[in-house]
Coordinates of C-alpha atoms in Angstrom, one line a residue:
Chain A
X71 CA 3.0 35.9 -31.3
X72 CA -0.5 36.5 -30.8
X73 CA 0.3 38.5 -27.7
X74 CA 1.7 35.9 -25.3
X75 CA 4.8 36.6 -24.4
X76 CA 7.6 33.4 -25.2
X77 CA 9.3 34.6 -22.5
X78 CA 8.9 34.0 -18.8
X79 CA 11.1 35.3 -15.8
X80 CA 10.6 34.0 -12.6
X81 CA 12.8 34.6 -9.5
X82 CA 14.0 31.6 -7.3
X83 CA 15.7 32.0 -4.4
X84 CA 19.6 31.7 -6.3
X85 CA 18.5 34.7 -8.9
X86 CA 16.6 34.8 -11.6
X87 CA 15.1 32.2 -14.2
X88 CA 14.2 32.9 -17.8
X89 CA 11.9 30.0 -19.4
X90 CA 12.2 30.6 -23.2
X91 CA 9.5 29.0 -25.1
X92 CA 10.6 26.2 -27.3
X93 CA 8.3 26.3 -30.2
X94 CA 8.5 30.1 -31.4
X95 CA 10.8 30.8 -34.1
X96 CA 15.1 31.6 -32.9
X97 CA 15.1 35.0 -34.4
X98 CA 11.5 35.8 -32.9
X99 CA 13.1 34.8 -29.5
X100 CA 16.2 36.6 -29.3
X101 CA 14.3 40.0 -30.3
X102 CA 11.8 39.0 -27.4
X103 CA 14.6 39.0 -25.2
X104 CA 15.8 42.5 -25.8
X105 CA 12.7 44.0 -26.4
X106 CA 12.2 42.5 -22.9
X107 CA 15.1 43.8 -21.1
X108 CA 14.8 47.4 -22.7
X109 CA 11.8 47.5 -21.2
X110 CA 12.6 46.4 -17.6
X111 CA 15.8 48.7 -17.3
X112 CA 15.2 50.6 -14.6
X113 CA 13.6 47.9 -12.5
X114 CA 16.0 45.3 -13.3
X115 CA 19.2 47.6 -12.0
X116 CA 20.7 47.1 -9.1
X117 CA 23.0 44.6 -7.5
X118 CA 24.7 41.1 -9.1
X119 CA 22.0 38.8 -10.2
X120 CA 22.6 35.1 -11.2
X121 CA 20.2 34.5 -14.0
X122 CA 19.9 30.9 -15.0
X123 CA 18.6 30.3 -18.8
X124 CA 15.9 27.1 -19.8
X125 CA 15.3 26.6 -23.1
X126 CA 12.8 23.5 -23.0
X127 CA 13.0 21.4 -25.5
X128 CA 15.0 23.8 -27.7
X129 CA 18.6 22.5 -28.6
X130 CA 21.5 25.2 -29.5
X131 CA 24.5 25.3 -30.3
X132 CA 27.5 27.1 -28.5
X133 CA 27.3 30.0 -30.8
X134 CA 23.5 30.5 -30.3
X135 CA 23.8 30.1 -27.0
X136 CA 26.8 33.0 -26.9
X137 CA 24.0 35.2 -28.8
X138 CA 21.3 34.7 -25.4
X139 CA 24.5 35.2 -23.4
X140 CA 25.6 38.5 -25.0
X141 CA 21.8 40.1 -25.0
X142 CA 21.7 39.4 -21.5
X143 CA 25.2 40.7 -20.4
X144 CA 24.2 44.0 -22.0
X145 CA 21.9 44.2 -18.8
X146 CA 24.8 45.1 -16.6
X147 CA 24.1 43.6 -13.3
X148 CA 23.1 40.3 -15.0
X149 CA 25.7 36.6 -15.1
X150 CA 24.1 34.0 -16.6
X151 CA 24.8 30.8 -14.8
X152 CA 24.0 28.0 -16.9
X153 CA 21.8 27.7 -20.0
X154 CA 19.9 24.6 -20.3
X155 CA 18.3 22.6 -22.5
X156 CA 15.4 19.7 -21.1
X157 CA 17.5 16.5 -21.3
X158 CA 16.8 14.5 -24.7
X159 CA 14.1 11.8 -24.3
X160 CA 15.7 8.1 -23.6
X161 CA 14.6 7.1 -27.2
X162 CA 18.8 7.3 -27.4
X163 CA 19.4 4.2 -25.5
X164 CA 19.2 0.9 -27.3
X165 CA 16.8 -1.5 -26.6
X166 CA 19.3 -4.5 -27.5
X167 CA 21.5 -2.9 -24.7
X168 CA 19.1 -3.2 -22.0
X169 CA 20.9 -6.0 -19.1
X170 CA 18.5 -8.2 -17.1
X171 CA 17.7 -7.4 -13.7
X172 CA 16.3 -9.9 -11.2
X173 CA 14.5 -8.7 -8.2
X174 CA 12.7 -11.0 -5.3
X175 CA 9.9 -9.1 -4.6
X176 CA 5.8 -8.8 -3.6
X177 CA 4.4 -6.0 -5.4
X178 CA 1.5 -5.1 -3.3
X179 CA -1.0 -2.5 -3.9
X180 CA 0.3 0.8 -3.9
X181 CA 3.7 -0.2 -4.3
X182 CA 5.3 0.8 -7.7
X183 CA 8.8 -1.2 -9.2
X184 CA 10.9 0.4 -11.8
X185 CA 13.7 -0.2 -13.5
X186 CA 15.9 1.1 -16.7
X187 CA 16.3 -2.6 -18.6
X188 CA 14.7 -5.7 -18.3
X189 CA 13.0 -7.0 -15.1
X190 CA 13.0 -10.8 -13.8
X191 CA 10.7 -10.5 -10.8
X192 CA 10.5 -13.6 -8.8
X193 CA 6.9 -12.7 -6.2
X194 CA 3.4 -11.6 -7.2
X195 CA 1.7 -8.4 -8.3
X196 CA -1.3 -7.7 -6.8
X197 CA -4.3 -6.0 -7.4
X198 CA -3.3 -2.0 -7.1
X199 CA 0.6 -2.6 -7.6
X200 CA 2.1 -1.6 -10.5
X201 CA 5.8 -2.7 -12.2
X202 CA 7.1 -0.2 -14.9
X203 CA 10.0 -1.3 -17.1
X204 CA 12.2 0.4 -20.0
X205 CA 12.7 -3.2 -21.0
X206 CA 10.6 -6.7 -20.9
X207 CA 9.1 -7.5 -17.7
X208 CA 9.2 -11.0 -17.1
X209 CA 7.2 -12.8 -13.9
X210 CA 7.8 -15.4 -11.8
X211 CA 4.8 -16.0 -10.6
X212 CA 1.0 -14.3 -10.6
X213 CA 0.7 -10.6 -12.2
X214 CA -2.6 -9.3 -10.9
X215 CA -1.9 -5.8 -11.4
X216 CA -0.7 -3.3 -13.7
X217 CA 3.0 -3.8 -15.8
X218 CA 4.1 -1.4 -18.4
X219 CA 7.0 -2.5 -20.5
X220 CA 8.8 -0.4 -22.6
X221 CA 7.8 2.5 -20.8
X222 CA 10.5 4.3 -22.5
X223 CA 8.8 4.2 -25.5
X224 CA 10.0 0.5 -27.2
X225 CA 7.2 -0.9 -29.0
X226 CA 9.2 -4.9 -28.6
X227 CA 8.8 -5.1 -25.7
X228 CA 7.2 -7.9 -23.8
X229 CA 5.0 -8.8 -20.8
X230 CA 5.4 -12.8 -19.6
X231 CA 3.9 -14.0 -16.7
X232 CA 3.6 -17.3 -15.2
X233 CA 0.0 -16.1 -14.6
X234 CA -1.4 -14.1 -16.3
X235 CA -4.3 -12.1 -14.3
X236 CA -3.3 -8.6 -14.7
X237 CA -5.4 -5.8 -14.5
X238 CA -3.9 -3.7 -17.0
X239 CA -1.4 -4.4 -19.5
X240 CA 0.3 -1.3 -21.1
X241 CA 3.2 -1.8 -23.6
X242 CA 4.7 1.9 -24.9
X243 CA 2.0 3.7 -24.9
X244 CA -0.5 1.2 -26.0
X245 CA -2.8 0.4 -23.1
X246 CA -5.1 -2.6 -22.8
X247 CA -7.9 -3.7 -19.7
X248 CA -8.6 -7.1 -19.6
X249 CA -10.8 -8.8 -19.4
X250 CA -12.7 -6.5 -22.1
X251 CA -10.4 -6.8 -24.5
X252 CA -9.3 -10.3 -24.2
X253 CA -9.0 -13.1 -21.8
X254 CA -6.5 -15.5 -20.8
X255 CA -7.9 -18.8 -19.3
X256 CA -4.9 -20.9 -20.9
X257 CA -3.2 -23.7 -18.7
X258 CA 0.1 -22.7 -20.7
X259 CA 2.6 -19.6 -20.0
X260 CA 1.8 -16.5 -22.0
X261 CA 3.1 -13.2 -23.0
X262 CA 1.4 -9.9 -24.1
X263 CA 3.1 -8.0 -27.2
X264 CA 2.5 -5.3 -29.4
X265 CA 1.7 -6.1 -33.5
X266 CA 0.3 -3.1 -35.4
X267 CA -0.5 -1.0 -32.5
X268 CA -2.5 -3.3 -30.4
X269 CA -2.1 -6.0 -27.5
X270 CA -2.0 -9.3 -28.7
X271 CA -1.5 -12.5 -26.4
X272 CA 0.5 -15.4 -27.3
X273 CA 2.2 -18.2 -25.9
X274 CA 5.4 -18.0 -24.4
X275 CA 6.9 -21.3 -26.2
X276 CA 6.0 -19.4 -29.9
X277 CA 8.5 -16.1 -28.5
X278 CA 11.8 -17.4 -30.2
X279 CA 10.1 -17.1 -33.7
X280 CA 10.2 -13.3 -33.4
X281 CA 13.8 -13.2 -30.8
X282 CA 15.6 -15.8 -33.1
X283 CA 18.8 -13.9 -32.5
X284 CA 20.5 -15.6 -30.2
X285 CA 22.4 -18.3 -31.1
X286 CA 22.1 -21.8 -30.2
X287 CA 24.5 -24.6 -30.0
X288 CA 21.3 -27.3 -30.7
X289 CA 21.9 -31.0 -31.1
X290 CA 21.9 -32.7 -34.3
Chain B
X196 CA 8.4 -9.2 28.8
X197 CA 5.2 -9.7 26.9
X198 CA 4.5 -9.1 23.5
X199 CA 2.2 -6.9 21.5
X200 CA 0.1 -7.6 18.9
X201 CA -1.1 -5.1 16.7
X202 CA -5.0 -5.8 14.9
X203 CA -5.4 -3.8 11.8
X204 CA -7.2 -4.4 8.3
X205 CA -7.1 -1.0 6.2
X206 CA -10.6 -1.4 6.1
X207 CA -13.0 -0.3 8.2
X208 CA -15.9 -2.7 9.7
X209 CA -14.4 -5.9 8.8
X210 CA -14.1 -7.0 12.5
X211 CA -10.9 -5.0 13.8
X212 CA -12.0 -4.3 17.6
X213 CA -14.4 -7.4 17.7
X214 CA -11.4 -9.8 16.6
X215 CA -9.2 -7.3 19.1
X216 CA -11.6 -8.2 21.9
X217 CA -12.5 -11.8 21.4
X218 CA -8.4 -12.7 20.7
X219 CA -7.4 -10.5 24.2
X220 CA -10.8 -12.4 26.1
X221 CA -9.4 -15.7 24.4
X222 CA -6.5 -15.3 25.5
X223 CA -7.2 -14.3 29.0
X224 CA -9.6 -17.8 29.0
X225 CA -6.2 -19.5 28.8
X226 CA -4.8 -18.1 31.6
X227 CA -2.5 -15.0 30.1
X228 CA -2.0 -11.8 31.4
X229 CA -3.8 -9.4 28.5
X230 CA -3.7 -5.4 28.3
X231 CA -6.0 -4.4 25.5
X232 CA -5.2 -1.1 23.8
X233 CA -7.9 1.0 21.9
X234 CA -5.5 3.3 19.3
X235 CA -8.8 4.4 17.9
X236 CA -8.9 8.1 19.3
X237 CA -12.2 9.6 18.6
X238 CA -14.5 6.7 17.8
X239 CA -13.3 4.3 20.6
X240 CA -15.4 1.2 20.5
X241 CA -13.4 -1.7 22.5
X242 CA -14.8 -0.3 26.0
X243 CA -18.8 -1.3 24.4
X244 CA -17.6 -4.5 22.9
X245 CA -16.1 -5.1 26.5
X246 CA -18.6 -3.2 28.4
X247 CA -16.4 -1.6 30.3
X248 CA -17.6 2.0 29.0
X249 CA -19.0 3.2 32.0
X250 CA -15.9 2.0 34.1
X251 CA -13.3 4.6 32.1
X252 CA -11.7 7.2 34.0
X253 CA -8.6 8.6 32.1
X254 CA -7.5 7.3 28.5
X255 CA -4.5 7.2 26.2
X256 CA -4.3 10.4 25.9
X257 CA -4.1 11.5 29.5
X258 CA -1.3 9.1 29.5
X259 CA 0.2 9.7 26.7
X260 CA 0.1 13.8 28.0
X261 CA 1.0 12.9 31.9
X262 CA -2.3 13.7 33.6
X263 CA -2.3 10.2 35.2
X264 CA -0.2 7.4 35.6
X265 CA -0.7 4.3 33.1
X266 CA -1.9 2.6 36.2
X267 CA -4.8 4.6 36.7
X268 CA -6.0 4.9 33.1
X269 CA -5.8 0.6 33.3
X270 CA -9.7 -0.4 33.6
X271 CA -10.1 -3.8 34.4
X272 CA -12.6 -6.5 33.4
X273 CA -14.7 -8.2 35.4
X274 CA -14.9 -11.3 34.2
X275 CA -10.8 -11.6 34.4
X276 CA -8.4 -10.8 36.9
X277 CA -5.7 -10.6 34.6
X278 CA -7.1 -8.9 31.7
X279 CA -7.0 -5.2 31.4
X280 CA -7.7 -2.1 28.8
X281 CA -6.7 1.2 27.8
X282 CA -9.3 3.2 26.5
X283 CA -9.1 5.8 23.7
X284 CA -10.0 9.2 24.0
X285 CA -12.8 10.1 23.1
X286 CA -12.4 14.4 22.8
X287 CA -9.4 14.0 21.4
X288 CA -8.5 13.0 17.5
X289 CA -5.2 10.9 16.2
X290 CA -3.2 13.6 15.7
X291 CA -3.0 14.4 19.5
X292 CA -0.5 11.9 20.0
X293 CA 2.5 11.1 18.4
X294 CA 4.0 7.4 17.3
X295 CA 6.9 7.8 20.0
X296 CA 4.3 8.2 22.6
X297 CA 2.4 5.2 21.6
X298 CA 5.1 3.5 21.4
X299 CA 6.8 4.6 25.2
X300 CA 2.9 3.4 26.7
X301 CA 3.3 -0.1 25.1
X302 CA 6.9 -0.6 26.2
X303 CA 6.0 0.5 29.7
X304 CA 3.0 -2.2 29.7
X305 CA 4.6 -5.2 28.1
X306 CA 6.9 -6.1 31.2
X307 CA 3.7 -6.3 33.0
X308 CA 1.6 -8.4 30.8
X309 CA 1.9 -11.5 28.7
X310 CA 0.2 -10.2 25.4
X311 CA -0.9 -6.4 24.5
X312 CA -3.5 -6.1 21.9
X313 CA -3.3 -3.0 19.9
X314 CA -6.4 -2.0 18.5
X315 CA -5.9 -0.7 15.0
X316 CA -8.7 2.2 13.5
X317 CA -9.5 1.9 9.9
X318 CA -7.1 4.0 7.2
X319 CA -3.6 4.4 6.7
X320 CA -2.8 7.6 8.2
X321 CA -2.0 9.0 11.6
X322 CA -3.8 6.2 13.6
X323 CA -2.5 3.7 11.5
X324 CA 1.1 4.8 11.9
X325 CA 0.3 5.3 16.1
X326 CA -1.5 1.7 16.5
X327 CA 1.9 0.3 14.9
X328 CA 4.5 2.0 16.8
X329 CA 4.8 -0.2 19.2
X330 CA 4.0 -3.5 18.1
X331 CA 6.1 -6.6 17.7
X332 CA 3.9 -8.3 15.4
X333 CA 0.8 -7.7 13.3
X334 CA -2.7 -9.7 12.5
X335 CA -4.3 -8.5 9.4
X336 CA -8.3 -9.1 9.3
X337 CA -9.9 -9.4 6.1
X338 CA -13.1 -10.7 5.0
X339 CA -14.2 -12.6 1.6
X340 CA -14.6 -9.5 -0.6
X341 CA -12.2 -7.8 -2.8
X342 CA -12.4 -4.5 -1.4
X343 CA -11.5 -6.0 2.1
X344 CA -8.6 -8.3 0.7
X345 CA -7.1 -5.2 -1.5
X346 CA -6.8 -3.0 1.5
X347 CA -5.1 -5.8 3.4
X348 CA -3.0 -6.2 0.6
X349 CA -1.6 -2.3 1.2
X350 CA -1.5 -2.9 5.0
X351 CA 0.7 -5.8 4.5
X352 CA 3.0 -4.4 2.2
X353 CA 3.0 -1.1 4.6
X354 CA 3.4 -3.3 7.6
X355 CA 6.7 -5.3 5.6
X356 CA 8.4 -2.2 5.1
X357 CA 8.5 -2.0 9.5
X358 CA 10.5 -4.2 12.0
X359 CA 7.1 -6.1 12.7
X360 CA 7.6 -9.7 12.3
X361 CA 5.4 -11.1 9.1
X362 CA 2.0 -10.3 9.8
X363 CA -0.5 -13.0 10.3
X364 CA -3.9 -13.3 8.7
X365 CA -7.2 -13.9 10.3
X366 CA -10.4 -13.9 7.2
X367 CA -12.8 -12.9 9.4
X368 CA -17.0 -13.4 8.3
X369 CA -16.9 -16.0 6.1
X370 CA -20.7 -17.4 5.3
X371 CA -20.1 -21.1 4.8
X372 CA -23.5 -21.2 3.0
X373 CA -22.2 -18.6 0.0
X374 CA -18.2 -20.3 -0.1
X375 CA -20.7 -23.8 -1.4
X376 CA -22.2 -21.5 -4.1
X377 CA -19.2 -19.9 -5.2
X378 CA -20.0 -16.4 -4.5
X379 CA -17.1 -15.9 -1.9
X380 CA -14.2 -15.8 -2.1
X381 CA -12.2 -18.6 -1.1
X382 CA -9.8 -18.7 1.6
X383 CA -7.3 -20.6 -0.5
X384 CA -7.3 -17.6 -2.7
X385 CA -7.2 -14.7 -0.3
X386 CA -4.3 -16.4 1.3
X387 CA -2.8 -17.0 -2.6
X388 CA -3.0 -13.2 -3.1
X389 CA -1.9 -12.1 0.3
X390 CA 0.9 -14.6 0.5
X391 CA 0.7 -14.3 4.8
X392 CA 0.6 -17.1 7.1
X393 CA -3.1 -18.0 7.7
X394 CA -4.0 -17.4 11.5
X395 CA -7.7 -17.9 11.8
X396 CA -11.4 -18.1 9.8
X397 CA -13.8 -17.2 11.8
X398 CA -17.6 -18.0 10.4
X399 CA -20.0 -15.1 10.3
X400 CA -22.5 -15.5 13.3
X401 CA -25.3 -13.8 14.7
X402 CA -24.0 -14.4 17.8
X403 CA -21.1 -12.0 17.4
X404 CA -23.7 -8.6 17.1
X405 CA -26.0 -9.9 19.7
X406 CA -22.7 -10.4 22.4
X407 CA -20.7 -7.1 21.2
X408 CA -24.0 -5.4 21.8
X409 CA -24.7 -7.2 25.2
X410 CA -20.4 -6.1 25.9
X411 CA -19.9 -9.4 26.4
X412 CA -16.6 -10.8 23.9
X413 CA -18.4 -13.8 21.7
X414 CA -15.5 -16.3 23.3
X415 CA -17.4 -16.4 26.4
X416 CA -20.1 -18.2 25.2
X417 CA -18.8 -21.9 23.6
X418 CA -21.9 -22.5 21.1
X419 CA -20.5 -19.9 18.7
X420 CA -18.4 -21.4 16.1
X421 CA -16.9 -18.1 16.2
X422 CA -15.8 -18.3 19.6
X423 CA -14.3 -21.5 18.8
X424 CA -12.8 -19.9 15.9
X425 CA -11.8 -16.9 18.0
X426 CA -10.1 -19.4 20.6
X427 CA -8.3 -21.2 18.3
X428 CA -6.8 -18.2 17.1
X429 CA -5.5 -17.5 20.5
X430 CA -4.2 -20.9 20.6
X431 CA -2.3 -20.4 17.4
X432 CA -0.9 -17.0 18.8
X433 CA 0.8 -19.2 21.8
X434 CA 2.6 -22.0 19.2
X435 CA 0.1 -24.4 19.9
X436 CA -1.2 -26.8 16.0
X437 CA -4.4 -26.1 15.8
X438 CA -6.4 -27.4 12.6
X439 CA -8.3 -25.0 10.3
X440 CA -11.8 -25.3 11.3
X441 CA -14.1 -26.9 8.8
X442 CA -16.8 -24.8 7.8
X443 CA -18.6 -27.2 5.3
X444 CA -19.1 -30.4 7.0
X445 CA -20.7 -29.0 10.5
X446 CA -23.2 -26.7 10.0
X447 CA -25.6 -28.7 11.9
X448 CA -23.4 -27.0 14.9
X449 CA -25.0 -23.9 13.1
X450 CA -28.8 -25.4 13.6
X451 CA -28.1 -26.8 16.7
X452 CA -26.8 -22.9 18.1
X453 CA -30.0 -21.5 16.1
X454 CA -32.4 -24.4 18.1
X455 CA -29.9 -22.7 21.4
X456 CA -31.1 -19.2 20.8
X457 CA -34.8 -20.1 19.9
X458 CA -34.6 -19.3 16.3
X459 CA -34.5 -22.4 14.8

């Protein structure tokens, strides 16, 4: 344990809050916790507290969670209130369930658009404005400024513009500053995706060879 | 009831109170009634561009505070009957007045003028939010450089989120000699990136420092093509077509002005 404590309480105006470290080991925790409120006895008596209980990152089941409870409850002026784990990152929801959303909009500097899915934006970003997508980002006209698609952590997801000036792409957690990297001075549409890690430009009419999903009814 | 018209640009120093005082003067040349408002509390500089400095008795903020009437604080200038100004405080900084107040001193002076021009100080805080308060509609300046257009830019999309009308642009400074060589940016692109209606491009001229120096508004004198440009942009504020001024084709107005002032 190296002598920091994996166990921090902190009163809030409703009672009091333990933080319990996420990484240390269960066992280690739970003995934490007594040793803990031994300790504190005297100082911790007195009239009903709510104590609200955050895990982190740590997930439990009920009957570990009824183990935290009962330690506490020994401490007989204690109720715990809730005990919480940090919601699980959004790698749970499914990129191929992402809808399209269309917004009419100038993104100016210092303005920021978000949105959970896929973004049609029909306007400009400028210099200093930034769009940030779980989903594709699509453009309808000049990006100048920063778009991050698949801020949710998607690496397939895609950046298109209808021009293509922006002054940083990032894609997941890959980030890339034209013009140092690359350069687009093409006359045709293009979009920014990720292969092996990196940025790569291509243009748009060459995207159905990697989205070939969708079906199409073409003539014969 | 007039209207007012707030001047702003993010930026400082990219001709704010000179546009401020040349569009109010222009305006007054065409026969409006003009109240010119210097939101600027602290570093007031409309009263030298008008030379009216030594002519201030109370300011915005004895209005704003009730130590005079808005009457009194009204200095008038003496070239024009009708066109007035209400000087900032100069004691005082932009937290010692609130938005509502700006805004009650601009309604109380727009049923007695035609046009109120709000001068705007640089930044986005405090001042910014008073010189807006009370204005019906907004003219952005900007000049050719980046750092000029991207702070326009955040005014505009600050100024959009109000109930100003779209604000209007006026690219102030433009050197007709550097647009031929390519190292300015072009006013088809500023407008491209700013996506605002195009009010007015006013050349850089020499003229301008000597006559804000002089606190004599550059309109007076009609050799500037700045003052021409300055007109036409009051023109354009009362519906009338004016053409974008071409600033290729005439500079030998430029030589000829030069030859005027004995440098040429």
């Amino acid at each position: 344990m190296n002598g920091k404590s994996s166990i921090t309480i902190k009163g809030v105006k409703e009672g009091l809050v333990f933080l319990l470290d996420d990484q240390c080991d269960f066992v280690t925790l739970l003995d934490e916790l007594h040793a803990k409120l031994d300790k504190h006895e005297q100082q911790l008596a007195g009239p009903l507290v709510h104590v609200y209980v955050k895990l982190g990152a740590r997930q439990l089941d009920e009957e570990d969670k009824e183990r935290i409870r009962a330690i506490i409850r020994k401490q007989g002026n204690f109720l715990v209130q809730t005990i919480e784990s940090d919601p699980v990152a959004e790698e749970a929801a499914d990129y191929a369930s992402y809808r399209l959303h269309t917004v009419a909009a100038m993104v100016r500097s210092g303005q920021t658009l978000e949105h959970d899915g896929h973004l049609l934006l029909l306007g400009d970003v400028n210099p200093g404005g930034t769009v940030r997508c779980t989903g594709d980002i699509y453009i309808m006209g000049a990006l100048r400024g920063t778009a991050h698609a698949g801020c949710a952590g998607h690496e397939e997801a895609i950046i298109a513009a209808s021009l293509m000036k922006p002054t940083q792409l990032r894609i997941a957690d890959i980030i890339s500053r034209p013009p140092d990297e690359w350069a687009s001075a093409e006359p045709w549409m293009e979009y920014a995706y990720l292969a092996d890690g990196a940025m790569q430009m291509d243009k748009l009419t060459h995207l159905h060879h990697s989205r070939n999903k969708v079906l199409q009814a073409k003539g014969v | 009831m007039g209207e007012a018209i707030v001047v702003t640009s993010g930026k400082g120093g990219v001709g704010k109170t000179t546009t401020s005082a040349n569009v109010g003067t222009a305006l007054a040349l065409l026969g409006k009634k003009v109240c010119m408002v210097d939101t600027d509390i602290g570093l007031r500089n409309l009263d030298v561009v008008m030379g009216l400095e030594n002519r201030i008795i109370y300011d915005l903020i004895d209005v704003a505070e009730g130590r005079c009437r808005l009457n009194q604080a009204l200095v008038k200038d003496k070239r024009f009957d009708e066109l007035y100004m209400l000087p900032a405080a100069q004691t005082k900084d932009k937290n010692d007045i609130s938005p509502e107040q700006v805004r009650k001193i601009i309604e109380d002076l727009k049923p007695d003028f035609d046009y109120v021009i709000i001068d705007c100080p640089a930044g986005i805080e405090q001042g910014f939010r008073n010189a807006i308060a009370g204005a019906d509609q907004a003219i952005v300046v900007t000049t050719p450089e980046n750092a000029a257009v991207r702070d326009a830019d955040r005014v505009i999309g600050l100024l959009e989120k109000t109930q100003i009308a779209p604000p209007k642009l006026v690219i102030n400074r433009i050197r007709p000699s550097m647009l031929r060589n390519g190292d300015m940016l072009e006013v088809d692109d500023i407008c491209q990136v700013l996506a605002i209606d195009l009010i007015g491009i006013v050349p850089d001229d020499e003229v301008v420092i000597k006559a804000a120096n002089q606190g004599e508004p550059t309109v007076m004198n009609p050799n500037s093509r700045a003052a021409i440009a300055y007109r036409n942009v009051a023109r354009r504020i009362l519906g009338e077509t004016v053409p974008l001024m071409h600033l290729d084709e005439k500079s030998g107005v430029f030589r000829r002005v030069r030859k005027f002032l004995g440098m040429g």
